[in-house]
């Protein structure tokens, strides 16, 4: 058994503890990291060498364990973890996006990074802790990797920033920013950003960037020391020399045709031209080389395409479709395409087209969430679909992948700050964004399409939301760079950055940044934010020409929802024994009813009349009665001493025989029978809620029957 070695660091008022050894000793690298009472185990394992595959198979997994939070979850019949939750998928993507750019370019061995949350204290975020642990496990291993990478989460309370905030602090903050960074030539560069915000201006993000820098630097120094003292020697990469003859053949062949192919503005035509060009290269090289050159020539082909692309951007500011560096592709907006849906919109930007469809539901349609970190309901949902036809491909259809989940949640995060509160708009809202044509930045197109659909549906959002992706082409040392607005196909493929920014006219609501280089500095970060704002304002202006404010009326096909406040003590009256009353109401009026513990009753129905009728019925059931109130009631039971009269669906009162009529009544049945409707007046309500009624005080004066006469009125009949 190996010795455990533990290192400590004070960070954000808490202790960060790193344990090396004692657990996953068969892995290439592993560590246990604790922050507060949250603990994660990270492992990194390297597979066998397979240079012929020509790509880098990296898998990053984040595993939630219910025991970490002291919960027993799952279905009633399978009490264990199943498929990853949405949160687990997002956390895995967060880790992947930060560590992937730091692997060597020509490294093709399979790598699997697994982060398992073993303990969660409900305060400290296991995702950012998992990324830190993944960085250490890779750094300690023999896997070639140019880390470490540090990560911090930043929130804001008033004007003050908070390092690694608790969940409670994040709930109160208007900013939730995750920054990952690496050291490059003594400078901390940012290589991954994930942020959600409530219309926060760009200057605040810049201040948060400055706030995070020293903490990132501290974490990087801390990791470097541990890796230097306890890390394994890295394996050496076998460098396959490039055949100069092969390289020259590929370069010479492409010289005359590469510009024509690379700068073809239509995606399908460009792809077919590239395939044809590759076929021509294979045919020519096959005549000159007897050995297998397939991997070599493909890598050289890509490198030459990338070289020409970057050279033309940096030197000539020439983009594949001829646009200026800050230009956006032509935009077109349409709303109300699907008449029977509750809301729909099509947002087109160049060859990228996204159709968003909105559905309104009752409060009972909310998503019930139960995972390691959260148990509760979610009323706003955005789902993103990326079918194969949108790229002209044939693929097997299946459940949403990590990319679709990630893009859907990014758009959801961007839209959430403008969604009205539940009290303002008591509907469950689901938007599905269908990517019907893709040529870059479909997630940001989903934001715009969903925003248009919300407004067309009549959802009273605060403001319209739009998004844009900013790309980067630079020298390795970042001494020279160009930012590209609204990147597409080859710009995304050959560029070094995908900086997605979404927001309103007032500020930013979401950011997601990934890079392929070492990272970006403060200058590029701020320049990208400014460029994104310029583009966002332009897109919002175009969107406003189609619809500039939410429609006043909902779709006639949308359900109608009303809120009724009742005394919480009377909830049981609405439900009834075994649900008898509420089920009767639901079946009678074809509505759904959702009741909160605070007495709010949400009635959802297909029409205004059905909802109003339901409200009237519930008011009858739960109404409070007052002494002196006059009503019309129905006789339900005949007793020897009076009649039980129903004055509401859940309330009966007693009319004593002496209060039935203004004359003497010998038998109750002589005056009333079951089913009779009679006027009554409330004369008493006792402490237990029992009601005494009077019919005679309400003006009830029935005709006395012959056998109801008093013995004093007919003495002969009763004489002895």
XYZ file of C-alpha atoms in Angstrom:
720
model
C 0.000 0.000 0.000
C 1.443 3.350 -1.021
C 1.821 6.210 1.423
C -0.708 8.993 1.365
C 0.659 12.475 0.849
C -1.553 15.416 1.700
C -1.115 19.051 0.702
C -3.108 22.043 1.923
C -3.983 25.482 0.597
C -6.098 28.219 2.167
C -8.445 29.550 -0.501
C -11.511 31.741 -0.118
C -11.663 31.265 3.643
C -11.708 27.468 3.364
C -9.082 24.754 3.222
C -8.302 22.995 -0.032
C -6.877 19.549 0.685
C -5.227 17.306 -1.910
C -4.500 13.656 -1.128
C -2.165 11.719 -3.404
C -2.078 7.931 -3.052
C -4.120 5.479 -1.049
C -7.026 5.097 -3.459
C -6.987 4.527 -7.234
C -3.452 3.190 -7.490
C -3.988 1.290 -10.753
C -4.833 4.490 -12.641
C -2.183 6.403 -14.546
C -2.840 9.329 -12.221
C -5.300 10.008 -9.419
C -6.036 12.262 -6.474
C -8.673 13.000 -3.860
C -9.506 16.683 -3.441
C -11.520 18.169 -0.575
C -12.917 21.663 -0.189
C -15.025 22.137 2.901
C -16.845 18.813 3.206
C -17.118 18.291 -0.547
C -14.772 15.580 -1.840
C -14.090 14.372 -5.373
C -11.923 11.563 -6.674
C -10.329 12.101 -10.082
C -8.566 9.459 -12.160
C -6.817 9.553 -15.507
C -5.981 6.420 -17.491
C -4.101 6.103 -20.785
C -4.886 3.382 -23.305
C -2.574 1.673 -25.764
C -0.945 3.496 -28.637
C -2.845 3.442 -31.922
C -1.286 5.990 -34.285
C -3.253 4.745 -37.281
C -6.578 6.041 -35.940
C -5.672 9.633 -36.772
C -7.736 11.296 -34.027
C -7.560 11.871 -30.289
C -10.132 9.805 -28.297
C -10.551 11.706 -25.021
C -13.454 10.913 -22.696
C -14.250 12.949 -19.593
C -16.944 11.599 -17.273
C -18.433 13.137 -14.157
C -20.117 10.640 -11.832
C -22.705 11.687 -9.267
C -23.205 9.422 -6.295
C -26.410 9.791 -4.299
C -24.624 8.733 -1.128
C -22.469 11.847 -1.448
C -25.499 13.906 -0.436
C -26.910 11.317 1.964
C -29.784 10.425 -0.352
C -31.355 7.205 -1.597
C -32.798 8.014 -5.009
C -33.767 6.240 -8.204
C -37.028 4.519 -9.058
C -38.947 2.525 -6.460
C -37.638 -0.700 -7.952
C -34.057 0.356 -8.832
C -32.515 2.306 -5.993
C -29.247 3.201 -7.681
C -27.729 5.678 -10.098
C -28.749 5.347 -13.735
C -27.981 7.473 -16.763
C -26.139 10.733 -16.019
C -28.314 13.661 -15.018
C -28.230 16.875 -17.016
C -26.036 18.412 -14.311
C -23.580 15.518 -14.553
C -23.377 15.924 -18.346
C -22.750 19.664 -18.021
C -20.052 19.090 -15.400
C -18.349 16.513 -17.631
C -18.381 18.990 -20.526
C -16.938 21.687 -18.268
C -13.978 19.452 -17.426
C -13.519 18.280 -21.026
C -13.488 21.813 -22.449
C -10.730 22.926 -20.080
C -8.360 19.941 -20.338
C -8.745 19.009 -24.025
C -6.766 21.931 -25.554
C -3.711 21.070 -23.442
C -2.952 17.683 -25.020
C -0.164 17.519 -27.612
C -1.233 17.953 -31.214
C -0.039 14.572 -32.499
C -1.145 12.508 -29.517
C -3.644 9.762 -30.421
C -3.745 7.393 -27.432
C -7.082 6.908 -25.740
C -7.503 8.863 -22.508
C -10.299 8.542 -19.976
C -10.742 11.019 -17.137
C -13.333 10.098 -14.497
C -14.347 12.468 -11.712
C -16.524 10.963 -8.961
C -18.201 13.079 -6.307
C -17.842 11.133 -3.051
C -19.120 13.719 -0.589
C -21.151 16.894 -1.024
C -21.785 19.449 1.715
C -24.533 21.465 -0.021
C -22.247 24.504 -0.095
C -19.180 23.911 -2.252
C -19.427 23.253 -5.974
C -18.184 19.764 -6.934
C -17.898 20.653 -10.651
C -15.104 23.223 -10.364
C -13.473 21.064 -7.688
C -13.702 18.145 -10.129
C -11.917 20.127 -12.832
C -9.118 20.964 -10.398
C -8.845 17.286 -9.427
C -8.834 16.225 -13.094
C -5.993 18.651 -13.752
C -3.965 17.190 -10.903
C -4.620 13.584 -11.937
C -3.426 14.323 -15.475
C -0.445 16.304 -14.218
C 0.609 13.545 -11.805
C 0.288 10.826 -14.460
C 2.705 9.839 -17.204
C 0.241 11.116 -19.809
C 1.660 13.844 -22.061
C -0.285 16.953 -21.118
C 0.596 20.628 -21.043
C -1.204 21.499 -17.803
C -1.981 22.150 -15.078
C -5.181 24.144 -15.378
C -6.730 26.091 -12.496
C -10.368 27.002 -12.021
C -12.299 29.456 -9.859
C -15.951 30.409 -9.606
C -16.831 34.070 -9.089
C -20.107 35.583 -7.870
C -21.047 39.110 -6.861
C -22.732 40.549 -3.789
C -23.466 44.223 -4.294
C -20.240 45.672 -5.663
C -18.029 42.977 -4.133
C -16.875 39.783 -5.817
C -16.992 36.439 -4.003
C -14.467 33.670 -4.624
C -15.904 30.155 -4.870
C -19.346 31.173 -3.557
C -21.666 28.807 -1.743
C -24.943 27.776 -3.352
C -26.810 30.292 -1.186
C -24.491 33.090 -2.319
C -24.892 32.068 -5.947
C -28.685 32.259 -5.607
C -28.440 35.900 -4.509
C -25.788 36.899 -7.051
C -26.442 38.478 -10.448
C -23.266 36.826 -11.768
C -22.094 33.208 -11.835
C -18.754 32.999 -13.629
C -16.400 30.028 -13.974
C -12.908 30.773 -15.287
C -10.236 28.180 -16.068
C -6.680 29.269 -16.767
C -3.191 28.036 -17.582
C 0.264 29.531 -17.311
C 1.999 30.437 -20.526
C 5.364 32.195 -20.395
C 4.647 33.483 -16.897
C 1.205 34.851 -17.782
C -2.137 33.329 -16.779
C -4.257 32.798 -19.886
C -7.950 31.913 -19.764
C -8.788 28.751 -21.699
C -12.409 28.114 -20.640
C -15.323 30.299 -19.541
C -18.830 29.375 -18.439
C -21.074 32.149 -17.160
C -24.655 33.020 -16.403
C -25.692 36.556 -15.512
C -28.690 38.813 -15.055
C -28.010 41.383 -17.774
C -24.577 42.279 -16.398
C -22.520 44.856 -18.367
C -19.187 44.003 -19.976
C -17.162 46.115 -17.529
C -18.274 43.919 -14.624
C -16.984 40.828 -16.429
C -13.659 42.561 -16.969
C -13.464 43.398 -13.258
C -14.311 39.773 -12.406
C -11.514 38.650 -14.749
C -9.039 40.824 -12.818
C -10.400 39.557 -9.495
C -9.873 35.914 -10.499
C -6.321 36.255 -11.840
C -4.327 36.091 -8.562
C -6.348 33.108 -7.315
C -5.808 31.243 -10.581
C -2.101 31.970 -10.272
C -2.050 30.663 -6.683
C -3.816 27.446 -7.694
C -1.446 26.913 -10.615
C 1.612 27.353 -8.375
C 0.074 24.965 -5.830
C -0.496 22.292 -8.479
C 2.908 22.744 -10.090
C 4.616 22.145 -6.757
C 2.646 18.934 -6.118
C 3.267 17.650 -9.653
C 6.955 18.472 -9.479
C 7.360 16.601 -6.188
C 5.081 13.603 -6.786
C 4.345 13.360 -10.501
C 5.471 10.546 -12.797
C 7.835 11.190 -15.715
C 5.869 11.818 -18.908
C 6.173 9.286 -21.701
C 7.984 10.544 -24.757
C 5.984 11.022 -27.916
C 7.250 9.250 -30.985
C 7.774 11.954 -33.570
C 7.085 10.645 -37.047
C 9.141 12.698 -39.482
C 7.195 14.207 -42.338
C 8.209 12.843 -45.699
C 9.442 16.002 -47.478
C 8.525 14.587 -50.867
C 4.983 13.828 -49.698
C 4.653 17.268 -48.118
C 5.822 19.030 -51.262
C 3.485 16.969 -53.419
C 0.476 17.891 -51.269
C 1.515 21.536 -51.051
C 2.145 21.867 -54.790
C -1.122 20.175 -55.632
C -3.125 22.449 -53.340
C -1.392 25.681 -54.285
C -3.435 26.251 -57.413
C -6.804 25.072 -56.075
C -6.945 25.698 -52.340
C -8.235 29.263 -52.541
C -11.041 28.297 -54.872
C -12.130 25.485 -52.549
C -11.588 27.207 -49.199
C -13.334 30.396 -50.249
C -16.444 28.787 -51.657
C -19.248 30.552 -49.697
C -21.770 27.685 -49.901
C -21.134 24.958 -47.347
C -22.382 21.973 -49.375
C -20.450 23.048 -52.467
C -17.308 23.655 -50.398
C -17.548 20.217 -48.768
C -18.078 18.454 -52.097
C -15.170 20.397 -53.643
C -12.909 19.359 -50.759
C -13.913 15.701 -51.168
C -13.216 15.895 -54.885
C -9.864 17.550 -54.227
C -8.937 14.839 -51.731
C -9.842 12.131 -54.242
C -7.578 13.782 -56.816
C -4.710 13.916 -54.318
C -5.120 10.218 -53.471
C -5.112 9.304 -57.141
C -1.939 11.276 -57.765
C -0.086 10.103 -54.656
C -1.028 6.449 -55.209
C 1.010 6.466 -58.369
C 4.127 7.721 -56.550
C 4.018 6.028 -53.115
C 3.790 2.308 -52.467
C 3.416 2.580 -48.656
C 0.344 3.592 -46.658
C 0.339 7.370 -46.732
C -3.331 7.932 -45.816
C -2.820 9.355 -42.305
C 0.141 11.474 -43.370
C -1.508 13.125 -46.338
C -4.732 13.887 -44.437
C -2.787 15.635 -41.688
C -0.762 17.558 -44.266
C -3.907 18.469 -46.185
C -5.493 19.900 -43.022
C -2.334 21.765 -42.065
C -1.998 23.379 -45.463
C -5.657 24.424 -45.460
C -5.213 25.878 -41.969
C -2.016 27.711 -42.964
C -3.651 29.386 -45.953
C -6.774 30.256 -43.944
C -4.839 31.900 -41.107
C -2.420 33.655 -43.422
C -5.244 35.249 -45.384
C -7.044 36.333 -42.208
C -3.992 37.844 -40.532
C -2.468 39.453 -43.604
C -5.432 40.249 -45.842
C -8.427 40.076 -43.443
C -9.963 37.752 -46.017
C -12.762 35.484 -44.772
C -14.043 32.415 -46.654
C -17.378 34.052 -47.517
C -15.918 37.486 -48.271
C -17.309 39.258 -45.200
C -15.457 41.889 -43.212
C -14.075 40.695 -39.896
C -16.887 42.327 -37.897
C -19.717 41.554 -40.326
C -22.694 39.330 -39.549
C -24.225 37.024 -42.128
C -27.629 38.048 -43.554
C -30.379 37.595 -40.961
C -34.032 36.784 -41.497
C -36.722 36.383 -38.822
C -40.173 34.815 -39.138
C -42.791 34.244 -36.459
C -46.028 32.295 -36.190
C -45.098 29.683 -38.777
C -46.922 26.867 -36.977
C -50.465 28.018 -36.328
C -51.580 25.306 -33.898
C -48.558 25.614 -31.617
C -48.557 28.151 -28.799
C -45.601 30.018 -30.296
C -43.054 29.539 -33.076
C -40.234 31.405 -34.797
C -37.582 30.772 -37.429
C -34.249 32.568 -37.098
C -31.906 32.384 -40.089
C -28.323 33.631 -40.154
C -26.635 32.690 -43.381
C -26.997 28.945 -43.855
C -27.754 28.424 -40.172
C -31.482 28.115 -39.532
C -33.181 27.309 -36.237
C -36.901 26.756 -35.740
C -38.044 27.245 -32.133
C -41.441 25.996 -30.978
C -42.952 27.021 -27.643
C -45.506 25.156 -25.554
C -47.318 26.505 -22.498
C -48.439 24.116 -19.809
C -49.995 24.056 -16.375
C -47.977 24.318 -13.153
C -48.370 20.558 -12.881
C -46.356 20.162 -16.084
C -43.192 21.385 -14.369
C -40.158 19.114 -14.534
C -39.630 17.213 -11.299
C -35.896 17.127 -10.621
C -34.256 14.775 -8.168
C -30.516 14.344 -8.315
C -27.505 14.583 -6.049
C -27.470 18.378 -5.879
C -31.084 19.401 -6.347
C -34.602 18.240 -5.631
C -37.488 20.385 -6.784
C -39.372 21.677 -9.800
C -38.315 23.500 -12.933
C -40.820 25.547 -14.931
C -38.705 26.877 -17.829
C -37.188 24.329 -20.196
C -35.232 24.753 -23.415
C -34.318 21.705 -25.478
C -32.044 21.676 -28.518
C -32.169 19.127 -31.339
C -29.451 18.694 -33.950
C -30.741 16.134 -36.486
C -28.295 14.763 -39.081
C -30.135 16.306 -42.033
C -29.144 19.797 -40.839
C -25.594 19.075 -42.020
C -26.603 16.937 -44.987
C -25.496 13.720 -43.289
C -26.959 10.282 -42.652
C -26.707 9.187 -39.020
C -28.604 7.020 -36.589
C -31.129 8.901 -34.483
C -31.082 8.467 -30.733
C -31.480 10.248 -27.431
C -29.834 13.683 -27.044
C -26.063 13.600 -26.818
C -23.788 15.681 -24.624
C -23.488 18.408 -27.241
C -27.251 18.751 -27.619
C -27.737 18.862 -23.857
C -24.966 21.430 -23.472
C -26.223 23.702 -26.258
C -29.785 23.466 -24.974
C -28.750 24.449 -21.465
C -26.598 27.333 -22.745
C -29.599 28.840 -24.530
C -31.784 28.179 -21.479
C -29.272 29.992 -19.282
C -29.235 32.928 -21.703
C -33.039 33.254 -21.695
C -33.785 32.596 -18.020
C -33.109 36.159 -16.728
C -35.893 37.619 -18.907
C -38.524 34.972 -18.112
C -41.353 36.395 -15.960
C -41.752 35.103 -12.427
C -44.228 32.366 -11.631
C -46.541 34.861 -9.915
C -46.533 37.085 -13.016
C -47.013 34.253 -15.491
C -48.092 30.974 -13.857
C -47.289 28.728 -16.807
C -44.755 26.002 -17.399
C -42.786 27.013 -20.505
C -41.033 24.552 -22.797
C -39.158 25.599 -25.928
C -37.701 23.145 -28.427
C -35.142 24.516 -30.878
C -34.857 22.418 -34.027
C -31.685 23.066 -36.009
C -32.968 22.614 -39.551
C -29.777 23.841 -41.252
C -26.336 24.212 -39.705
C -23.318 26.238 -40.711
C -21.948 27.442 -37.407
C -23.212 29.021 -34.187
C -26.489 27.120 -33.938
C -26.634 27.559 -30.154
C -26.665 31.345 -30.487
C -29.239 31.118 -33.268
C -31.350 29.052 -30.853
C -31.249 31.908 -28.349
C -32.608 34.376 -30.908
C -35.225 31.977 -32.289
C -36.437 31.089 -28.789
C -36.631 34.771 -27.848
C -38.786 35.472 -30.907
C -41.019 32.494 -30.099
C -41.511 33.732 -26.535
C -42.630 37.143 -27.755
C -44.887 35.720 -30.454
C -46.503 33.417 -27.884
C -47.327 36.361 -25.641
C -44.976 35.463 -22.792
C -44.234 38.807 -21.073
C -40.440 38.611 -21.166
C -38.483 41.668 -20.011
C -36.521 42.125 -23.218
C -35.466 40.279 -26.353
C -32.316 38.138 -26.169
C -29.774 37.477 -28.920
C -26.414 35.753 -29.137
C -23.290 35.771 -31.268
C -20.100 33.745 -31.542
C -16.735 35.490 -31.835
C -13.780 33.608 -33.308
C -10.036 34.143 -33.130
C -7.104 33.721 -35.491
C -3.721 34.477 -33.947
C -0.027 33.823 -33.815
C 1.078 31.335 -31.163
C 2.332 34.071 -28.825
C -0.831 36.180 -29.363
C 1.326 39.085 -30.560
C -0.890 39.324 -33.610
C -4.547 38.348 -33.720
C -7.824 39.013 -35.482
C -11.319 38.587 -34.080
C -14.023 37.189 -36.340
C -17.679 38.034 -35.764
C -20.287 35.339 -36.406
C -18.003 32.430 -37.254
C -19.064 29.604 -39.539
C -17.679 26.304 -40.935
C -13.937 26.699 -41.652
C -13.583 29.623 -39.224
C -14.772 27.398 -36.397
C -12.697 24.455 -37.653
C -9.400 26.268 -38.221
C -9.817 29.095 -35.707
C -8.558 29.046 -32.128
C -11.593 30.247 -30.196
C -15.358 29.954 -29.997
C -16.503 32.784 -27.727
C -20.296 32.688 -27.415
C -21.994 35.680 -25.790
C -25.749 36.081 -25.323
C -27.638 38.947 -23.781
C -30.094 41.793 -24.076
C -29.709 45.474 -24.858
C -28.967 45.971 -21.148
C -26.231 43.395 -20.631
C -24.920 39.846 -20.808
C -26.961 36.827 -19.726
C -24.614 33.966 -20.730
C -21.061 33.308 -21.919
C -19.392 30.119 -23.047
C -15.836 30.086 -24.361
C -13.684 27.240 -25.646
C -10.228 27.467 -27.210
C -7.876 25.284 -29.200
C -4.722 27.175 -28.226
C -3.248 27.862 -24.782
C -5.847 30.498 -23.974
C -6.562 34.203 -24.282
C -5.298 37.238 -22.393
C -7.203 40.157 -20.917
C -6.881 42.243 -24.064
C -8.506 39.602 -26.253
C -11.135 38.866 -23.590
C -12.302 42.464 -23.444
C -12.047 42.994 -27.205
C -14.212 39.913 -27.770
C -16.825 41.194 -25.305
C -16.953 44.559 -27.067
C -17.202 42.939 -30.495
C -19.976 40.663 -29.221
C -21.944 43.608 -27.845
C -21.710 45.441 -31.151
C -23.036 42.391 -33.001
C -25.708 41.664 -30.395
C -27.160 45.165 -30.668
C -27.278 44.824 -34.444
C -29.092 41.474 -34.236
C -31.581 42.797 -31.665
C -32.380 45.695 -33.973
C -33.130 43.295 -36.836
C -35.258 41.096 -34.567
C -37.274 44.119 -33.403
C -38.360 44.774 -36.981
C -40.244 41.460 -36.862
C -41.611 41.810 -33.323
C -40.547 44.428 -30.797
C -42.639 43.431 -27.790
C -44.555 40.379 -26.587
C -48.030 39.892 -28.005
C -50.787 40.977 -25.639
C -52.824 37.817 -26.120
C -51.841 34.179 -25.845
C -52.544 31.726 -28.626
C -56.198 30.623 -28.672
C -54.862 27.070 -28.428
C -52.857 27.782 -25.272
C -54.346 26.679 -21.962
C -55.813 29.287 -19.628
C -54.318 29.507 -16.145
C -55.724 31.406 -13.175
C -54.581 31.622 -9.559
C -57.031 31.493 -6.673
C -55.901 32.143 -3.110
C -57.724 30.167 -0.437
C -57.274 29.647 3.267
C -54.603 26.900 3.605
C -56.764 25.285 6.281
C -59.447 24.681 3.634
C -57.217 22.806 1.183
C -58.627 19.560 2.519
C -62.139 20.705 1.621
C -61.080 21.151 -2.017
C -59.429 17.750 -2.164
C -62.077 15.828 -0.268
C -61.858 12.342 1.192
C -59.665 10.228 -1.077
C -59.577 13.070 -3.618
C -63.294 12.726 -4.313
C -64.077 16.446 -4.512
C -61.096 17.552 -6.588
C -61.489 14.668 -9.034
C -65.158 15.500 -9.463
C -64.258 19.119 -10.294
C -61.512 18.060 -12.727
C -63.822 15.670 -14.557
C -66.755 18.087 -14.612
C -64.897 21.073 -16.050
C -62.031 19.313 -17.909
C -59.365 21.232 -16.007
C -56.203 20.499 -14.067
C -55.791 21.798 -10.527
C -52.494 22.280 -8.699
C -52.531 23.290 -5.031
C -49.596 24.739 -3.091
C -49.243 24.515 0.680
C -49.572 28.295 0.995
C -53.149 28.120 -0.304
C -52.531 29.071 -3.916
C -54.735 27.083 -6.269
C -53.717 27.000 -9.946
C -56.544 26.174 -12.332
C -55.615 25.306 -15.918
C -58.295 24.703 -18.515
C -58.944 24.696 -22.257
C -61.174 27.781 -22.100
C -61.814 30.845 -20.000
C -65.307 29.580 -19.148
C -64.035 26.253 -17.824
C -61.521 28.029 -15.614
C -64.036 30.572 -14.308
C -66.617 27.867 -13.586
C -63.978 25.964 -11.641
C -63.052 29.070 -9.670
C -66.707 29.643 -8.798
C -67.053 26.056 -7.626
C -63.949 26.226 -5.445
C -65.086 29.538 -3.979
C -68.374 27.910 -3.062
C -66.545 25.065 -1.370
C -64.125 27.244 0.568
C -66.163 30.352 1.231
C -66.314 31.779 4.734
C -69.831 32.274 6.114
C -70.951 35.088 8.407
C -73.731 35.307 10.969
C -76.672 37.163 9.475
C -75.910 36.078 5.907
C -78.932 34.941 3.878
C -78.565 32.064 1.415
C -80.505 29.496 -0.558
C -79.877 25.957 0.592
C -80.938 22.444 -0.318
C -82.447 20.052 2.189
C -80.139 17.017 2.438
C -81.469 15.143 5.503
C -84.608 15.082 7.628
C -84.119 14.667 11.377
C -86.619 14.448 14.237
C -85.538 17.833 15.531
C -84.812 19.664 12.278
C -83.399 19.563 8.770
C -79.786 19.506 7.526
C -79.505 22.035 4.729
C -76.560 22.248 2.317
C -75.476 25.865 1.846
C -72.295 25.044 -0.139
C -70.803 21.872 -1.638
C -68.833 21.218 1.546
C -70.944 22.961 4.195
C -74.221 21.976 5.822
C -76.161 23.709 8.562
C -78.951 22.715 10.916
C -82.373 24.327 10.711
C -83.946 23.461 14.044
C -87.611 22.518 13.887
C -88.408 25.692 15.786
C -86.711 27.759 13.037
C -88.415 26.108 10.090
C -91.576 28.206 9.860
C -93.308 31.109 11.568
C -95.846 28.665 12.980
C -95.562 25.587 15.125
C -94.254 22.546 13.262
C -94.966 19.106 14.690
C -93.002 17.102 12.082
C -90.207 18.401 9.876
C -91.489 16.346 6.947
C -94.751 18.224 7.139
C -92.932 21.397 5.967
C -89.978 20.290 3.811
C -88.743 17.203 2.044
C -85.274 16.118 0.834
C -84.224 18.059 -2.244
C -86.266 21.165 -1.465
C -84.490 24.476 -1.938
C -85.343 26.927 0.809
C -84.084 30.348 1.917
C -82.054 30.307 5.124
C -80.257 32.748 7.358
C -77.122 31.994 9.363
C -77.865 32.648 13.005
C -74.850 31.020 14.669
C -71.394 29.557 13.901
C -69.731 27.781 16.808
C -65.995 27.337 17.483
C -65.957 24.028 15.596
C -67.412 25.649 12.488
C -70.886 24.150 12.909
C -73.599 26.358 11.442
C -77.102 26.975 12.798
C -79.659 28.220 10.281
C -83.101 29.733 10.380
C -85.608 29.412 7.570
C -88.329 31.522 9.136
C -85.924 34.456 9.684
C -85.045 34.255 5.982
C -88.706 34.691 5.077
C -89.586 31.038 4.529
C -93.321 30.686 5.036
C -94.684 27.405 3.678
C -98.359 26.656 3.525
C -99.169 24.589 6.609
C -100.540 21.152 5.854
C -103.739 19.885 7.453
C -101.933 17.502 9.725
C -99.547 20.181 10.875
C -102.164 22.155 12.763
C -101.616 22.685 16.439
C -103.822 20.721 18.881
C -104.875 24.069 20.290
C -106.218 25.048 16.863
C -108.504 21.954 16.633
C -109.409 20.868 20.186
C -112.141 18.497 19.071
C -109.664 16.259 17.264
C -107.660 15.761 20.411
C -110.426 15.719 22.981
C -110.788 12.799 25.316
